[in-house]
Coordinates of C-alpha atoms and ligand atoms in Angstrom, one line a residue:
X1 CA 8.6 4.5 -18.2
X2 CA 7.8 5.2 -14.6
X3 CA 4.2 4.9 -13.4
X4 CA 4.7 7.0 -10.3
X5 CA 7.6 9.4 -9.6
X6 CA 8.5 12.1 -7.2
X7 CA 11.1 14.8 -7.5
X8 CA 12.7 17.0 -4.8
X9 CA 9.9 16.6 -2.2
X10 CA 10.0 18.8 0.9
X11 CA 7.6 18.6 3.8
X12 CA 7.9 20.0 7.3
X13 CA 5.5 19.6 10.2
X14 CA 7.7 21.6 12.5
X15 CA 11.2 23.0 12.6
X16 CA 12.8 19.7 11.4
X17 CA 11.9 18.6 7.9
X18 CA 10.1 15.2 7.5
X19 CA 11.2 15.2 3.8
X20 CA 14.1 17.2 2.6
X21 CA 14.6 16.7 -1.1
X22 CA 13.3 13.1 -1.5
X23 CA 13.1 11.4 -4.9
X24 CA 11.3 8.2 -5.9
X25 CA 10.2 6.3 -8.9
X26 CA 8.5 3.0 -9.6
X27 CA 7.6 1.0 -12.7
X28 CA 4.5 -1.1 -13.3
X29 CA 4.8 -4.5 -11.6
X30 CA 7.8 -3.4 -9.5
X31 CA 8.1 -4.0 -5.8
X32 CA 10.1 -1.2 -4.1
X33 CA 11.0 -1.3 -0.4
X34 CA 11.2 2.1 1.3
X35 CA 13.5 1.5 4.3
X36 CA 15.0 3.6 7.0
X37 CA 14.9 4.2 10.8
X38 CA 11.8 5.3 12.6
X39 CA 11.1 9.0 12.1
X40 CA 13.2 9.2 8.9
X41 CA 10.2 10.2 6.7
X42 CA 9.1 6.9 5.1
X43 CA 5.4 7.3 5.9
X44 CA 5.5 10.9 4.9
X45 CA 7.0 9.9 1.5
X46 CA 4.3 7.2 1.1
X47 CA 1.5 9.7 2.0
X48 CA 2.9 12.3 -0.5
X49 CA 3.1 9.7 -3.3
X50 CA -0.5 8.6 -2.6
X51 CA -1.8 12.2 -2.6
X52 CA -2.8 12.0 1.1
X53 CA -0.3 14.6 2.2
X54 CA 0.5 17.7 0.1
X55 CA 4.3 18.4 0.0
X56 CA 5.5 21.9 0.7
X57 CA 7.4 21.8 -2.6
X58 CA 8.4 19.3 -5.2
X59 CA 6.4 17.2 -7.6
X60 CA 4.6 13.8 -7.7
X61 CA 3.6 12.5 -11.2
X62 CA 1.3 9.6 -11.6
X63 CA 0.6 8.4 -15.2
X64 CA 2.1 11.6 -16.5
X65 CA 0.0 13.9 -14.4
X66 CA 1.1 16.1 -11.5
X67 CA -1.0 15.3 -8.4
X68 CA -1.0 18.9 -7.3
X69 CA -2.8 20.0 -10.5
X70 CA -5.6 17.5 -9.8
X71 CA -8.7 18.5 -7.9
X72 CA -9.5 17.0 -4.5
X73 CA -12.1 14.8 -6.1
X74 CA -9.7 13.6 -8.8
X75 CA -7.2 12.7 -6.1
X76 CA -9.8 10.9 -4.0
X77 CA -11.0 8.9 -7.1
X78 CA -7.4 7.9 -7.7
X79 CA -7.3 6.6 -4.1
X80 CA -10.5 4.6 -4.6
X81 CA -9.6 3.2 -8.0
X82 CA -6.0 3.2 -9.1
X83 CA -4.4 3.0 -5.7
X84 CA -4.7 0.4 -3.0
X85 CA -3.7 0.6 0.7
X86 CA -2.6 -1.8 3.4
X87 CA -1.6 -0.6 6.8
X88 CA -0.2 -2.2 9.9
X89 CA -3.4 -2.1 12.0
X90 CA -7.1 -1.4 12.2
X91 CA -8.1 -1.5 8.7
X92 CA -11.0 -4.0 8.6
X93 CA -14.5 -3.0 9.6
X94 CA -15.2 -5.1 12.8
X95 CA -19.0 -5.3 12.2
X96 CA -18.6 -6.8 8.8
X97 CA -17.5 -10.4 7.9
X98 CA -14.1 -10.8 6.3
X99 CA -15.9 -11.5 3.0
X100 CA -18.0 -8.3 3.3
X101 CA -14.8 -6.4 4.1
X102 CA -13.2 -7.5 0.9
X103 CA -16.3 -6.8 -1.2
X104 CA -16.8 -3.4 0.4
X105 CA -14.6 -1.3 -2.0
X106 CA -16.4 -3.0 -5.0
X107 CA -19.8 -2.3 -3.5
X108 CA -18.8 1.4 -2.9
X109 CA -17.7 1.6 -6.5
X110 CA -21.2 0.4 -7.6
X111 CA -20.4 -3.3 -8.4
X112 CA -23.5 -5.5 -8.0
X113 CA -23.6 -7.8 -5.0
X114 CA -23.3 -11.1 -6.8
X115 CA -20.3 -10.0 -8.9
X116 CA -18.7 -8.3 -5.9
X117 CA -19.0 -11.5 -3.9
X118 CA -17.5 -13.7 -6.7
X119 CA -14.6 -11.4 -7.2
X120 CA -14.0 -11.1 -3.5
X121 CA -14.0 -14.9 -3.0
X122 CA -11.5 -15.3 -5.8
X123 CA -9.1 -12.9 -4.2
X124 CA -9.6 -14.5 -0.8
X125 CA -8.8 -17.9 -2.4
X126 CA -5.6 -16.4 -3.8
X127 CA -4.6 -15.1 -0.4
X128 CA -5.6 -18.4 1.2
X129 CA -8.3 -16.9 3.5
X130 CA -11.5 -18.1 1.7
X131 CA -12.3 -20.3 4.7
X132 CA -12.7 -17.2 7.0
X133 CA -15.0 -15.4 4.6
X134 CA -18.0 -15.7 7.0
X135 CA -16.0 -14.8 10.2
X136 CA -15.6 -11.4 11.6
X137 CA -12.1 -9.8 11.8
X138 CA -12.2 -10.3 15.6
X139 CA -12.5 -14.0 15.1
X140 CA -9.5 -14.6 12.9
X141 CA -5.7 -14.6 13.5
X142 CA -3.5 -11.5 12.9
X143 CA -2.0 -13.2 9.8
X144 CA -5.4 -14.1 8.4
X145 CA -6.6 -10.6 9.0
X146 CA -3.7 -9.0 7.1
X147 CA -4.3 -11.4 4.2
X148 CA -7.9 -10.3 4.2
X149 CA -6.7 -6.7 4.2
X150 CA -4.4 -7.5 1.2
X151 CA -7.3 -9.2 -0.7
X152 CA -9.4 -6.1 0.0
X153 CA -6.6 -3.8 -1.2
X154 CA -6.2 -5.7 -4.5
X155 CA -9.9 -6.5 -5.3
X156 CA -10.4 -3.3 -7.2
X157 CA -7.4 -3.9 -9.5
X158 CA -5.2 -1.0 -8.4
X159 CA -2.1 0.0 -10.4
X160 CA -0.2 0.9 -7.2
X161 CA -0.4 -0.8 -3.9
X162 CA 0.8 1.3 -0.9
X163 CA 1.8 -0.9 2.0
X164 CA 3.0 0.7 5.2
X165 CA 4.5 -1.9 7.5
X166 CA 2.0 -4.5 6.4
X167 CA 3.6 -7.2 8.5
X168 CA 4.6 -5.0 11.4
X169 CA 2.1 -6.6 13.8
X170 CA 2.9 -10.2 12.8
X171 CA 5.4 -12.8 13.9
X172 CA 8.0 -13.6 11.3
X173 CA 6.4 -16.8 9.9
X174 CA 3.0 -15.1 9.4
X175 CA 4.8 -12.0 8.1
X176 CA 6.7 -14.0 5.5
X177 CA 3.6 -15.7 4.3
X178 CA 1.8 -12.4 3.9
X179 CA 4.7 -11.0 1.9
X180 CA 5.0 -14.1 -0.3
X181 CA 1.3 -14.0 -1.2
X182 CA 1.2 -10.2 -1.6
X183 CA 4.2 -10.0 -3.9
X184 CA 3.1 -13.0 -5.9
X185 CA -0.3 -11.5 -6.5
X186 CA 1.2 -8.0 -7.3
X187 CA 3.7 -9.5 -9.8
X188 CA 1.0 -11.5 -11.6
X189 CA -1.2 -8.5 -11.9
X190 CA 1.6 -6.0 -12.7
X191 CA 0.7 -3.9 -9.6
X192 CA 3.5 -1.7 -8.5
X193 CA 4.1 -2.0 -4.7
X194 CA 5.5 0.8 -2.5
X195 CA 6.4 -1.2 0.6
X196 CA 7.4 0.8 3.7
X197 CA 9.3 -1.3 6.2
X198 CA 12.2 -1.1 8.6
X199 CA 12.8 -4.9 8.4
X200 CA 15.4 -6.3 6.1
X201 CA 13.6 -9.6 6.1
X202 CA 10.5 -7.9 4.6
X203 CA 12.5 -5.8 2.2
X204 CA 14.0 -9.0 0.9
X205 CA 10.7 -9.5 -1.0
X206 CA 11.3 -6.4 -3.1
X207 CA 13.0 -5.9 -6.4
X208 CA 14.7 -2.7 -5.3
X209 CA 15.4 -0.8 -2.1
X210 CA 15.2 3.0 -1.4
X211 CA 16.7 4.1 1.8
X212 CA 15.2 7.2 3.6
X213 CA 17.5 9.0 6.0
X214 CA 16.9 12.5 7.4
X215 CA 14.2 13.1 4.8
X216 CA 16.3 12.2 1.8
X217 CA 15.6 9.1 -0.2
X218 CA 18.5 7.3 -1.8
X219 CA 18.0 4.6 -4.5
X220 CA 20.0 1.5 -3.8
X221 CA 20.2 0.8 -7.5
X222 CA 21.4 -2.7 -8.4
X223 CA 21.3 -3.8 -4.8
X224 CA 19.4 -6.9 -5.8
Ligands
LIG301 P1 8.8 7.1 9.5 O1 7.6 6.6 8.7 O2 10.1 6.8 8.8 O3 8.7 6.6 10.9 P2 7.4 9.6 9.4 O4 7.3 10.0 7.9 O5 6.2 9.0 10.1 O6 8.7 8.7 9.5 O7 7.8 10.9 10.2 C1 8.9 11.8 9.8 C2 9.0 12.9 10.8 O8 7.8 13.7 10.6 C3 9.0 12.5 12.2 O9 9.8 13.4 13.0 C4 7.5 12.6 12.7 O10 7.4 12.9 14.0 C5 7.0 13.8 11.8 N1 5.6 13.7 11.5 C6 5.1 12.8 10.6 N2 3.8 12.9 10.5 C7 3.4 14.0 11.3 C8 2.2 14.7 11.6 N3 1.1 14.4 11.0 N4 2.3 15.8 12.4 C9 3.5 16.2 12.9 N5 4.7 15.6 12.7 C10 4.6 14.5 11.9
LIG302 P1 3.6 5.5 11.3 O1 3.7 4.5 10.1 O2 4.6 6.6 11.1 O3 3.7 4.8 12.6 P2 0.8 5.5 11.0 O4 0.8 4.5 9.9 O5 0.2 5.0 12.3 O6 2.2 6.2 11.2 O7 -0.1 6.7 10.6 C1 0.4 7.7 9.8 C2 -0.8 8.4 9.0 O8 -1.3 7.4 8.1 C3 -2.0 8.8 9.9 O9 -1.9 10.2 10.2 C4 -3.1 8.6 8.9 O10 -3.4 9.7 8.2 C5 -2.6 7.5 7.9 N1 -3.3 6.2 8.2 C6 -2.9 5.3 9.0 N2 -3.7 4.2 8.9 C7 -4.7 4.5 8.1 C8 -5.8 3.8 7.6 N3 -6.1 2.6 8.0 N4 -6.6 4.5 6.7 C9 -6.2 5.7 6.2 N5 -5.2 6.4 6.7 C10 -4.4 5.8 7.6

């Protein structure tokens, strides 16, 4: 069955709805691209699915539970444990090394230093950035920085990875390498990926596409 699903989501910030009856579902290990023009509601859909934004109406179920029936602390523990996040910019802590950045979510979850370092290093090897573990984010390339961010998002073993334009700041060669490594790692670990992108080249790494237009999400079933 579905790991995460949303039904009839409505959300308005002003007179024009950002979401106007959006639906969504994803299975474990599936990579779903959420596509559509700028301002169509893609990020709002992602934020509702992740419990960051509360929809005005409609439901989001994760693992059989309705997000709106959970307490704030239950939702925030989902975001620290079961969910992982990668954004376009500004997600690494500049004062820490790349290795410390990857280890940070483990350290915050109480994992001992030695084990956190070992697990971080193994994820950095997988994302081909182990060689920059001792550098600070400001000293690495954009592509390396995003691969460090992907390693950090997966190190805790999330069930769902939310990726909002994860390659939006990269050139196409670096973007494709990030997508290859991200989707390979997600498929191996059966992590579901909600991939927001407006680029067909990035969506090509998904199993399925959902198109958001005027706040309505349409499943392009069988498109691939
Ligand atoms: P997309 O990710 O497809 O670019 P968004 O979900 O970011 O679309 O935005 C959908 C609509 O909602 C846009 O009109 C946007 O301006 C508006 N919107 C999104 N977030 C906010 C917010 N925090 N405050 C006010 N308006 C917002
Ligand atoms: P868009 O994708 O529409 O350009 P952004 O991704 O810049 O919008 O930001 C939309 C919302 O996503 C912000 O209001 C913020 O709440 C959330 N967000 C963006 N980046 C981060 C981040 N690194 N950590 C947590 N939340 C973030």
